[in-house]
Amino acid sequence: MGPDVPLLNDYKQEFFLKRFPQTVLGGPRFKLGYCAPPYIYVNQIILFLTPWVLGGVGTLLYQFAVNTAILEQTNQILHVVFLFLPFLWAMGVLPPLDALFLWGMEQLLEFGLGGSPMSSNTKLLVMFLISAGTAIASYFIPSTLGVILFMTGFGFILSLNLSEIGFAFKHTMSSHLASGNSKNMHRGLRMQFGWREFIFYVTVLTFALLEASLLHQFAGFSSFSTASPQAIASYVLILLLTIMWILREIQRVYLFGVFRNPFYPKDVRTVTVFMEKQRRLMKVGVVRRILLTLVSPFAMIAFLSLDPSLQNLHSVSVCIGFTRIYRMVWQNTENALLDIVVVSVAQMLVLSPDLWWNRSLDTGMRLLLVGILRDRLLQFASKLQFAVAILLTSWTEKKQRRKSTATLITLNVVFFPVLLTFIAISALLSSPLLPLFTLPVFMIGFPRPVRSWPGPVGAAACVCSDTVYYQQMVPSLTGALQSALAAGSLGLSLPGSHYLCRFQDRLMWILVLEKGFTYCGVNIKGLELQETSCHAAEAHRVDEIFGMAFEHQEHTKILSPNHHFGHILTPCTVLPVRLYSDARNVLSGIIDSHENLKHLKDDFVKVMVWMLVQYCYKRSKTQESPGSVNKNKEGLFPESQHSGETERSQAPREEDSFSVDTVEDWTDDSDIFDLQPSGRMKSKKEPGQIGTAPKLHLSIPGSVEAQALQEISPEDKLYKAVMLGLPAVDKGKQQEALPQVEFSCSYSELLSIPEEWRTAPLPSSKVNEMRQRFPEEWYQFILSQLDFFHLKEKPSNLLEDLMKDKALKDLYIHGVLSCCFGLFGLDNAVPAPSHVFRAYTGGIPWSVGLEWLTSKPELFQLALKAFRYTFKLMVDKASLGPVENFKELVNYLEEYENDWYIGLVSDYEWQQAVLQEKPYLFSLGHDPNMGIYTGRILTLQELLVQVGKLNDEAVRGQWANLSWELLYATNDDEERYSIQAHPVLLRNLTVQAADPPLGYPVYSSELLHLPLL
């Protein structure tokens, strides 16, 4: 698509132009084409009058109350804001009440109470109420020591993953009351929270309470000076911040996102090489984790417990400020450390007690202001980078250059102070900067929670056949993320941080939702694998960025610059993850080789023999010992079961009518128009016959079926019996009942083929031919490999007797020939590649042999499985060389059986094999456009997944535009401008990663709790 793709379709432009004034006017038609219900008018009038009423009430309060300069300025600002409310409402900028309420709670919880954003509305509300109650309760504690212990204890407890701890405790109690099912269910949870974690948390809490109480009791009454105990704690905190910052940066591939890290391993492409080079950095990560988890919190508690502001009891500012920071020490250790260092440095530099900073604010409120200022400055920088990227790329990227681009850039340059004001207001409100249609036209999006989307996490996804690949890899990816987050190699990860992972054609989008002491809650989404042109363009740029960072560093200089600086994606590190690698190759020269195809049938016979023997042997393990074989002539098939199966079995059409060898079966007195067989055929029933199977009357479109047998006139027989469009079929021979098989070895019943599998209508000439082709040495070798350990009593010469039993061998000859008859027919021609492909996929054209085979579903599945194994064997022989002996062939087949799934990508079993983590999967495909056959192999192994950090504000801004454009402007064009490829903003991938129905990820996990202990 070109750069001048319409922002809105024509009919949507007309609708949008009508919607704007109608929204402002509240619904009156005024020839706008729409009519609204009466309650719309009432609501709109109330909406417009409410700001004026509030403004009037405020003005009266200002006039009769204390008239200060601050109140007058507030009054003027509110009048201006109220004036623009109708415009903001019409543009969809004002937030919905639910989003505004949740955003307000989240901001108060994070910046007022020291907590973290939550992954659900319920958790947010509960945590907000508990945290607010804690701050209020601290106000009424009479002693300073009690206040410190209360704040320290509850600050630590509330920073833990209470939901998972409660869930684990619930299942622990149920495991003592219930049976083993609950124990097994809880076993996975104990890996995250068990006695080890419980003891650790209790120990840390105990030492924290002891430290806070002792320091405050014996050294907490001195004022701050350069030699005071609190100043000494400040020096320690400054040193800790410096060390932790250095240890975090040297674990990433780029320092500050700009220069190549000289300590990071170069040219990492394999797991073994990477892990060997990563050992030093892993030690660095362990040191940093200890400093972050244990040393820093206790150092900060020491600084806070020595603060003289705690002597001022019953102060609202002290209760709010210190309740917040005592919790933030554990909840968000890195930011708390930075805030305390900034406050302590300012306190050292500004020692004058007359300044406003020292006179009017206690330490808790200083930390609160510094925390808000830090967050808003970081947001301002990210939003400014996002805005500049849109401005520059709208001209530098040729495919983004529209006719209006020059005009928009000029307006942004001229009104740059206004743009900075918009960015500042957006950062102040912690709301996304909304680029209208992702053009350099910026608005302030309405405030919303950090997770951006309502609804439960992971509740919706566009599930397809590719979803299983993400389901399989997420547990391993979660473990790798756990180590990376704990070590700090992913940088400063906070709630609202976004990461992008890449491996081959897979893209994983990671969103951090919660974070606390030794835990992190994330959501992982998987993007589509079927790449569109836009998806492919952005994925290619992602590969280019990661390739430059991780794979092409052999000849780069030390501290070489990041050539993609300014892109919203900054590479961080690579993670070893256990997943499937996908290899696809063209099978030209293999599947179309006459030599390979010539041996295909012989190999199929061998594989089918092995398959049948294995099937019967496994089935024999479920049967009783054959000591009763001589007592029961029916062996494994009792008379009732045998007769029932015979009645249920369907005798297919006689195959003899298709062979010249069966001409002798025709009789002169046969009536070709008779639905019943002749008397001569009826009388051919053998004396030992148990029963006959009913004749199969197949319903085929385009034919006239024979009706129920009844007396009809000879002249009507022709019209009742002619099968239009079908070849002539011999109706004069009825299938004979199978005679009882007499085995020379009583144990042969254990390996006997089921009787309903012996009913294939095979001509005797073909049976004799198969007897000549039957691989008897291979058959005996397979039997010699059986152990029969499950039998309590067995003769020493059991295997020899089985090999000498000709009746048993004849059964296998008949069974193998039946499968060959269904898949290949009775001719001896070399199969064509097209027939091989259709046989592999189960799409062989209809035939009598296939009809009989498919009527035995279990046998058909064995035959199909054997054929697929045979094809894979053909590919392996062409690639690796011929099979030397029977032992090697058995190894091949056992490996296929145990370690492979050989089938089709569309099979349900393929998806189950992926989830069960079969080591290898193979599939055969065909490209009709190019006329080539392809093989696809999935190999389960530990490989390196590349991870990069995204600009959080760029993602939030594009998601805000997506919400505005699809919900407010109702732009439903699938080829709209804002979804086209943008190699710098990754616009198409960002839209995909949004929650449905606006986005379309193929996989979205529930909230994943990562323990960072």
mmCIF file of C-alpha atoms in Angstrom, residues 621-922:
data_model
loop_
_atom_site.group_PDB
_atom_site.id
_atom_site.type_symbol
_atom_site.label_atom_id
_atom_site.label_comp_id
_atom_site.label_asym_id
_atom_site.label_seq_id
_atom_site.Cartn_x
_atom_site.Cartn_y
_atom_site.Cartn_z
ATOM 1 C CA LYS A 621 0.189 -57.633 27.245
ATOM 2 C CA THR A 622 -3.375 -56.771 28.169
ATOM 3 C CA GLN A 623 -4.570 -60.365 27.696
ATOM 4 C CA GLU A 624 -4.333 -63.230 30.139
ATOM 5 C CA SER A 625 -1.664 -65.879 29.953
ATOM 6 C CA PRO A 626 -2.302 -68.248 27.069
ATOM 7 C CA GLY A 627 -2.549 -71.248 29.367
ATOM 8 C CA SER A 628 -6.226 -71.434 28.454
ATOM 9 C CA VAL A 629 -5.526 -71.458 24.731
ATOM 10 C CA ASN A 630 -5.920 -75.230 24.426
ATOM 11 C CA LYS A 631 -9.083 -75.100 26.506
ATOM 12 C CA ASN A 632 -10.644 -72.424 24.379
ATOM 13 C CA LYS A 633 -10.359 -73.020 20.650
ATOM 14 C CA GLU A 634 -11.344 -69.455 20.001
ATOM 15 C CA GLY A 635 -8.271 -68.215 21.831
ATOM 16 C CA LEU A 636 -8.355 -64.461 22.221
ATOM 17 C CA PHE A 637 -11.682 -64.198 20.404
ATOM 18 C CA PRO A 638 -14.541 -65.888 22.307
ATOM 19 C CA GLU A 639 -17.463 -67.203 20.353
ATOM 20 C CA SER A 640 -19.804 -64.396 21.318
ATOM 21 C CA GLN A 641 -17.275 -61.732 20.484
ATOM 22 C CA HIS A 642 -16.349 -63.467 17.228
ATOM 23 C CA SER A 643 -19.899 -63.802 16.036
ATOM 24 C CA GLY A 644 -20.707 -60.246 17.037
ATOM 25 C CA GLU A 645 -17.765 -58.887 15.149
ATOM 26 C CA THR A 646 -18.592 -61.002 12.144
ATOM 27 C CA GLU A 647 -22.082 -59.649 12.096
ATOM 28 C CA ARG A 648 -20.826 -56.110 12.390
ATOM 29 C CA SER A 649 -18.149 -56.547 9.748
ATOM 30 C CA GLN A 650 -18.954 -55.407 6.258
ATOM 31 C CA ALA A 651 -17.960 -57.503 3.272
ATOM 32 C CA PRO A 652 -16.756 -55.201 0.517
ATOM 33 C CA ARG A 653 -17.253 -55.751 -3.168
ATOM 34 C CA GLU A 654 -15.365 -58.702 -4.580
ATOM 35 C CA GLU A 655 -12.093 -57.565 -6.020
ATOM 36 C CA ASP A 656 -11.913 -60.578 -8.336
ATOM 37 C CA SER A 657 -14.059 -58.812 -10.949
ATOM 38 C CA PHE A 658 -11.147 -56.453 -11.572
ATOM 39 C CA SER A 659 -8.647 -59.252 -12.275
ATOM 40 C CA VAL A 660 -8.305 -61.585 -15.205
ATOM 41 C CA ASP A 661 -7.560 -64.412 -12.772
ATOM 42 C CA THR A 662 -11.192 -64.508 -11.687
ATOM 43 C CA VAL A 663 -12.855 -65.199 -15.023
ATOM 44 C CA GLU A 664 -13.280 -68.839 -14.003
ATOM 45 C CA ASP A 665 -15.618 -67.822 -11.212
ATOM 46 C CA TRP A 666 -18.307 -66.702 -13.632
ATOM 47 C CA THR A 667 -21.093 -69.187 -14.422
ATOM 48 C CA ASP A 668 -23.355 -69.469 -17.420
ATOM 49 C CA ASP A 669 -26.468 -69.785 -15.327
ATOM 50 C CA SER A 670 -25.855 -66.598 -13.398
ATOM 51 C CA ASP A 671 -28.440 -63.867 -13.761
ATOM 52 C CA ILE A 672 -26.554 -60.633 -14.015
ATOM 53 C CA PHE A 673 -29.678 -58.674 -13.171
ATOM 54 C CA ASP A 674 -30.485 -60.643 -10.042
ATOM 55 C CA LEU A 675 -29.884 -58.961 -6.703
ATOM 56 C CA GLN A 676 -29.418 -62.325 -4.993
ATOM 57 C CA PRO A 677 -26.492 -64.646 -5.723
ATOM 58 C CA SER A 678 -27.214 -67.808 -7.682
ATOM 59 C CA GLY A 679 -28.000 -71.066 -6.002
ATOM 60 C CA ARG A 680 -24.612 -72.437 -6.945
ATOM 61 C CA MET A 681 -22.940 -69.590 -5.116
ATOM 62 C CA LYS A 682 -25.176 -70.088 -2.107
ATOM 63 C CA SER A 683 -24.196 -73.688 -1.835
ATOM 64 C CA LYS A 684 -20.475 -72.948 -1.676
ATOM 65 C CA LYS A 685 -20.582 -72.450 2.056
ATOM 66 C CA GLU A 686 -17.890 -74.496 3.747
ATOM 67 C CA PRO A 687 -18.854 -76.968 6.470
ATOM 68 C CA GLY A 688 -16.689 -75.297 9.094
ATOM 69 C CA GLN A 689 -17.973 -71.864 8.339
ATOM 70 C CA ILE A 690 -19.073 -69.862 11.334
ATOM 71 C CA GLY A 691 -21.098 -67.233 9.579
ATOM 72 C CA THR A 692 -21.220 -64.866 6.679
ATOM 73 C CA ALA A 693 -20.943 -61.131 6.654
ATOM 74 C CA PRO A 694 -23.759 -59.042 5.185
ATOM 75 C CA LYS A 695 -23.174 -57.627 1.742
ATOM 76 C CA LEU A 696 -22.135 -53.951 1.606
ATOM 77 C CA HIS A 697 -24.345 -51.756 -0.531
ATOM 78 C CA LEU A 698 -22.393 -48.541 -0.959
ATOM 79 C CA SER A 699 -24.261 -45.314 -1.569
ATOM 80 C CA ILE A 700 -22.496 -43.306 -4.249
ATOM 81 C CA PRO A 701 -23.774 -40.001 -5.677
ATOM 82 C CA GLY A 702 -25.128 -40.511 -9.177
ATOM 83 C CA SER A 703 -26.182 -44.114 -8.695
ATOM 84 C CA VAL A 704 -29.486 -45.870 -8.115
ATOM 85 C CA GLU A 705 -29.236 -47.997 -4.991
ATOM 86 C CA ALA A 706 -30.714 -51.454 -4.731
ATOM 87 C CA GLN A 707 -33.739 -51.415 -2.474
ATOM 88 C CA ALA A 708 -34.867 -53.996 0.048
ATOM 89 C CA LEU A 709 -35.065 -57.502 -1.319
ATOM 90 C CA GLN A 710 -38.541 -58.462 -2.444
ATOM 91 C CA GLU A 711 -40.309 -60.342 -5.216
ATOM 92 C CA ILE A 712 -40.043 -58.303 -8.423
ATOM 93 C CA SER A 713 -40.808 -59.098 -11.986
ATOM 94 C CA PRO A 714 -37.908 -60.027 -14.317
ATOM 95 C CA GLU A 715 -38.566 -56.998 -16.495
ATOM 96 C CA ASP A 716 -38.081 -54.695 -13.490
ATOM 97 C CA LYS A 717 -34.770 -56.208 -12.488
ATOM 98 C CA LEU A 718 -32.868 -54.240 -15.071
ATOM 99 C CA TYR A 719 -34.132 -50.899 -13.769
ATOM 100 C CA LYS A 720 -33.569 -51.827 -10.138
ATOM 101 C CA ALA A 721 -30.065 -53.193 -10.485
ATOM 102 C CA VAL A 722 -28.223 -51.011 -12.987
ATOM 103 C CA MET A 723 -25.624 -48.849 -11.218
ATOM 104 C CA LEU A 724 -25.267 -45.798 -13.399
ATOM 105 C CA GLY A 725 -21.759 -44.542 -14.029
ATOM 106 C CA LEU A 726 -19.987 -47.476 -12.339
ATOM 107 C CA PRO A 727 -17.945 -50.359 -13.786
ATOM 108 C CA ALA A 728 -19.452 -53.800 -13.838
ATOM 109 C CA VAL A 729 -19.209 -55.624 -10.527
ATOM 110 C CA ASP A 730 -19.635 -59.362 -10.039
ATOM 111 C CA LYS A 731 -22.724 -59.855 -7.904
ATOM 112 C CA GLY A 732 -22.706 -63.586 -8.262
ATOM 113 C CA LYS A 733 -20.208 -64.505 -5.567
ATOM 114 C CA GLN A 734 -20.845 -64.130 -1.879
ATOM 115 C CA GLN A 735 -17.929 -63.887 0.519
ATOM 116 C CA GLU A 736 -17.261 -67.071 2.321
ATOM 117 C CA ALA A 737 -16.868 -67.218 6.080
ATOM 118 C CA LEU A 738 -13.312 -67.483 7.312
ATOM 119 C CA PRO A 739 -12.261 -70.962 8.401
ATOM 120 C CA GLN A 740 -10.763 -71.411 11.817
ATOM 121 C CA VAL A 741 -6.998 -70.857 11.747
ATOM 122 C CA GLU A 742 -5.043 -73.775 13.139
ATOM 123 C CA PHE A 743 -1.765 -72.597 14.686
ATOM 124 C CA SER A 744 1.103 -74.987 15.197
ATOM 125 C CA CYS A 745 2.146 -73.013 18.296
ATOM 126 C CA SER A 746 -0.411 -72.351 21.003
ATOM 127 C CA TYR A 747 1.213 -69.002 21.814
ATOM 128 C CA SER A 748 0.619 -67.752 18.263
ATOM 129 C CA GLU A 749 -2.805 -66.585 19.400
ATOM 130 C CA LEU A 750 -0.988 -63.789 21.260
ATOM 131 C CA LEU A 751 0.289 -62.352 17.969
ATOM 132 C CA SER A 752 -2.765 -63.211 15.904
ATOM 133 C CA ILE A 753 -4.188 -60.456 13.730
ATOM 134 C CA PRO A 754 -7.793 -59.511 14.614
ATOM 135 C CA GLU A 755 -10.214 -61.612 12.605
ATOM 136 C CA GLU A 756 -12.061 -58.663 11.072
ATOM 137 C CA TRP A 757 -8.754 -57.592 9.515
ATOM 138 C CA ARG A 758 -8.589 -60.868 7.513
ATOM 139 C CA THR A 759 -11.673 -60.228 5.394
ATOM 140 C CA ALA A 760 -10.081 -58.309 2.532
ATOM 141 C CA PRO A 761 -11.222 -59.700 -0.858
ATOM 142 C CA LEU A 762 -7.797 -60.566 -2.198
ATOM 143 C CA PRO A 763 -7.320 -62.734 -5.288
ATOM 144 C CA SER A 764 -5.315 -65.884 -4.651
ATOM 145 C CA SER A 765 -2.777 -64.957 -7.304
ATOM 146 C CA LYS A 766 -1.896 -61.765 -5.442
ATOM 147 C CA VAL A 767 -1.655 -63.642 -2.171
ATOM 148 C CA ASN A 768 0.796 -66.064 -3.751
ATOM 149 C CA GLU A 769 2.751 -63.157 -5.213
ATOM 150 C CA MET A 770 2.935 -61.480 -1.820
ATOM 151 C CA ARG A 771 4.052 -64.780 -0.307
ATOM 152 C CA GLN A 772 7.005 -64.702 -2.673
ATOM 153 C CA ARG A 773 7.793 -61.047 -1.885
ATOM 154 C CA PHE A 774 7.244 -61.352 1.860
ATOM 155 C CA PRO A 775 10.464 -60.510 3.765
ATOM 156 C CA GLU A 776 10.624 -63.693 5.833
ATOM 157 C CA GLU A 777 14.060 -62.970 7.282
ATOM 158 C CA TRP A 778 12.869 -59.554 8.423
ATOM 159 C CA TYR A 779 9.725 -61.124 9.849
ATOM 160 C CA GLN A 780 11.762 -63.661 11.840
ATOM 161 C CA PHE A 781 14.165 -60.960 13.020
ATOM 162 C CA ILE A 782 11.278 -58.936 14.395
ATOM 163 C CA LEU A 783 9.884 -61.957 16.215
ATOM 164 C CA SER A 784 13.301 -62.673 17.674
ATOM 165 C CA GLN A 785 13.336 -59.229 19.278
ATOM 166 C CA LEU A 786 10.236 -59.944 21.369
ATOM 167 C CA ASP A 787 10.812 -60.847 25.006
ATOM 168 C CA PHE A 788 7.348 -61.772 26.384
ATOM 169 C CA PHE A 789 8.421 -60.738 29.873
ATOM 170 C CA HIS A 790 4.781 -60.242 30.792
ATOM 171 C CA LEU A 791 4.111 -63.984 30.590
ATOM 172 C CA LYS A 792 4.439 -65.835 33.879
ATOM 173 C CA GLU A 793 5.141 -69.182 32.249
ATOM 174 C CA LYS A 794 6.606 -69.642 28.803
ATOM 175 C CA PRO A 795 8.576 -72.386 27.056
ATOM 176 C CA SER A 796 12.231 -71.848 26.311
ATOM 177 C CA ASN A 797 11.722 -72.370 22.576
ATOM 178 C CA LEU A 798 8.807 -69.949 22.320
ATOM 179 C CA LEU A 799 10.359 -67.660 19.722
ATOM 180 C CA GLU A 800 11.473 -70.562 17.556
ATOM 181 C CA ASP A 801 7.969 -72.042 17.573
ATOM 182 C CA LEU A 802 6.498 -68.694 16.601
ATOM 183 C CA MET A 803 8.892 -68.348 13.685
ATOM 184 C CA LYS A 804 7.994 -71.845 12.397
ATOM 185 C CA ASP A 805 4.237 -71.269 12.569
ATOM 186 C CA LYS A 806 3.212 -70.960 8.903
ATOM 187 C CA ALA A 807 -0.392 -70.118 9.768
ATOM 188 C CA LEU A 808 0.747 -67.072 11.717
ATOM 189 C CA LYS A 809 2.991 -65.978 8.874
ATOM 190 C CA ASP A 810 0.092 -66.371 6.410
ATOM 191 C CA LEU A 811 -2.003 -64.056 8.571
ATOM 192 C CA TYR A 812 0.666 -61.360 8.387
ATOM 193 C CA ILE A 813 1.033 -61.889 4.646
ATOM 194 C CA HIS A 814 -2.702 -61.410 4.244
ATOM 195 C CA GLY A 815 -2.725 -58.369 6.565
ATOM 196 C CA VAL A 816 0.167 -56.641 4.814
ATOM 197 C CA LEU A 817 -1.292 -57.350 1.389
ATOM 198 C CA SER A 818 -4.640 -55.929 2.523
ATOM 199 C CA CYS A 819 -2.959 -52.635 3.456
ATOM 200 C CA CYS A 820 -0.973 -52.554 0.224
ATOM 201 C CA PHE A 821 -4.202 -53.219 -1.656
ATOM 202 C CA GLY A 822 -5.844 -50.216 0.009
ATOM 203 C CA LEU A 823 -2.986 -47.770 -0.449
ATOM 204 C CA PHE A 824 -1.381 -48.857 -3.738
ATOM 205 C CA GLY A 825 -3.897 -51.098 -5.489
ATOM 206 C CA LEU A 826 -3.003 -54.480 -6.946
ATOM 207 C CA ASP A 827 -0.754 -53.366 -9.775
ATOM 208 C CA ASN A 828 3.009 -53.459 -9.457
ATOM 209 C CA ALA A 829 3.659 -50.063 -11.000
ATOM 210 C CA VAL A 830 6.050 -47.646 -9.309
ATOM 211 C CA PRO A 831 3.925 -45.009 -7.499
ATOM 212 C CA ALA A 832 4.093 -41.463 -8.786
ATOM 213 C CA PRO A 833 5.121 -38.593 -6.474
ATOM 214 C CA SER A 834 1.552 -37.269 -6.567
ATOM 215 C CA HIS A 835 0.223 -40.628 -5.392
ATOM 216 C CA VAL A 836 2.818 -40.730 -2.615
ATOM 217 C CA PHE A 837 1.772 -37.287 -1.452
ATOM 218 C CA ARG A 838 -1.916 -38.179 -1.528
ATOM 219 C CA ALA A 839 -1.276 -41.419 0.323
ATOM 220 C CA TYR A 840 0.735 -39.537 2.959
ATOM 221 C CA THR A 841 -2.066 -37.038 3.490
ATOM 222 C CA GLY A 842 -4.797 -39.692 3.416
ATOM 223 C CA GLY A 843 -6.343 -38.278 0.258
ATOM 224 C CA ILE A 844 -6.163 -41.294 -2.052
ATOM 225 C CA PRO A 845 -8.991 -41.492 -4.621
ATOM 226 C CA TRP A 846 -11.759 -43.938 -3.853
ATOM 227 C CA SER A 847 -11.209 -47.590 -4.603
ATOM 228 C CA VAL A 848 -12.673 -50.849 -3.402
ATOM 229 C CA GLY A 849 -9.485 -51.666 -1.510
ATOM 230 C CA LEU A 850 -9.463 -48.266 0.193
ATOM 231 C CA GLU A 851 -13.140 -48.667 1.023
ATOM 232 C CA TRP A 852 -12.417 -51.935 2.808
ATOM 233 C CA LEU A 853 -9.397 -50.488 4.578
ATOM 234 C CA THR A 854 -11.202 -47.395 5.821
ATOM 235 C CA SER A 855 -14.004 -49.579 7.161
ATOM 236 C CA LYS A 856 -11.406 -50.851 9.657
ATOM 237 C CA PRO A 857 -10.406 -47.529 11.270
ATOM 238 C CA GLU A 858 -7.736 -48.955 13.542
ATOM 239 C CA LEU A 859 -6.066 -50.877 10.738
ATOM 240 C CA PHE A 860 -6.322 -47.870 8.432
ATOM 241 C CA GLN A 861 -4.560 -45.707 11.002
ATOM 242 C CA LEU A 862 -1.811 -48.313 11.351
ATOM 243 C CA ALA A 863 -1.401 -48.483 7.575
ATOM 244 C CA LEU A 864 -1.318 -44.696 7.265
ATOM 245 C CA LYS A 865 1.207 -44.473 10.086
ATOM 246 C CA ALA A 866 3.342 -47.188 8.453
ATOM 247 C CA PHE A 867 3.257 -45.381 5.118
ATOM 248 C CA ARG A 868 4.351 -42.126 6.745
ATOM 249 C CA TYR A 869 7.171 -43.919 8.527
ATOM 250 C CA THR A 870 8.150 -45.436 5.179
ATOM 251 C CA PHE A 871 8.248 -42.041 3.520
ATOM 252 C CA LYS A 872 10.374 -40.601 6.334
ATOM 253 C CA LEU A 873 12.664 -43.618 5.984
ATOM 254 C CA MET A 874 12.991 -42.890 2.265
ATOM 255 C CA VAL A 875 13.992 -39.281 3.026
ATOM 256 C CA ASP A 876 16.497 -40.385 5.654
ATOM 257 C CA LYS A 877 18.035 -42.996 3.354
ATOM 258 C CA ALA A 878 18.407 -40.401 0.602
ATOM 259 C CA SER A 879 20.012 -37.947 3.044
ATOM 260 C CA LEU A 880 22.054 -40.179 5.336
ATOM 261 C CA GLY A 881 22.727 -43.252 3.228
ATOM 262 C CA PRO A 882 21.231 -46.749 2.914
ATOM 263 C CA VAL A 883 20.258 -48.919 5.859
ATOM 264 C CA GLU A 884 23.009 -51.478 6.485
ATOM 265 C CA ASN A 885 21.182 -54.193 8.437
ATOM 266 C CA PHE A 886 17.964 -55.110 10.198
ATOM 267 C CA LYS A 887 19.176 -53.776 13.529
ATOM 268 C CA GLU A 888 19.684 -50.318 12.052
ATOM 269 C CA LEU A 889 16.245 -50.450 10.454
ATOM 270 C CA VAL A 890 14.667 -51.355 13.788
ATOM 271 C CA ASN A 891 16.510 -48.448 15.399
ATOM 272 C CA TYR A 892 15.054 -46.125 12.784
ATOM 273 C CA LEU A 893 11.520 -47.377 13.393
ATOM 274 C CA GLU A 894 11.819 -47.310 17.177
ATOM 275 C CA GLU A 895 13.134 -43.764 16.990
ATOM 276 C CA TYR A 896 10.176 -42.755 14.808
ATOM 277 C CA GLU A 897 7.833 -44.379 17.300
ATOM 278 C CA ASN A 898 9.325 -42.866 20.453
ATOM 279 C CA ASP A 899 10.841 -39.520 19.434
ATOM 280 C CA TRP A 900 8.946 -38.443 16.330
ATOM 281 C CA TYR A 901 5.507 -37.429 15.245
ATOM 282 C CA ILE A 902 5.250 -37.967 11.504
ATOM 283 C CA GLY A 903 2.049 -36.581 10.049
ATOM 284 C CA LEU A 904 0.445 -33.352 8.903
ATOM 285 C CA VAL A 905 0.547 -29.878 10.410
ATOM 286 C CA SER A 906 -3.248 -29.798 10.285
ATOM 287 C CA ASP A 907 -3.582 -32.966 12.387
ATOM 288 C CA TYR A 908 -4.927 -32.667 15.903
ATOM 289 C CA GLU A 909 -2.209 -35.117 16.936
ATOM 290 C CA TRP A 910 0.412 -32.687 15.628
ATOM 291 C CA GLN A 911 -0.741 -30.066 18.118
ATOM 292 C CA GLN A 912 -0.799 -32.628 20.924
ATOM 293 C CA ALA A 913 2.719 -33.732 20.008
ATOM 294 C CA VAL A 914 3.916 -30.129 20.253
ATOM 295 C CA LEU A 915 2.313 -29.674 23.664
ATOM 296 C CA GLN A 916 3.748 -33.016 24.834
ATOM 297 C CA GLU A 917 7.137 -31.850 23.551
ATOM 298 C CA LYS A 918 7.934 -34.673 21.172
ATOM 299 C CA PRO A 919 11.605 -34.210 20.269
ATOM 300 C CA TYR A 920 10.952 -34.173 16.513
ATOM 301 C CA LEU A 921 8.022 -33.595 14.178
ATOM 302 C CA PHE A 922 7.929 -34.137 10.427
#
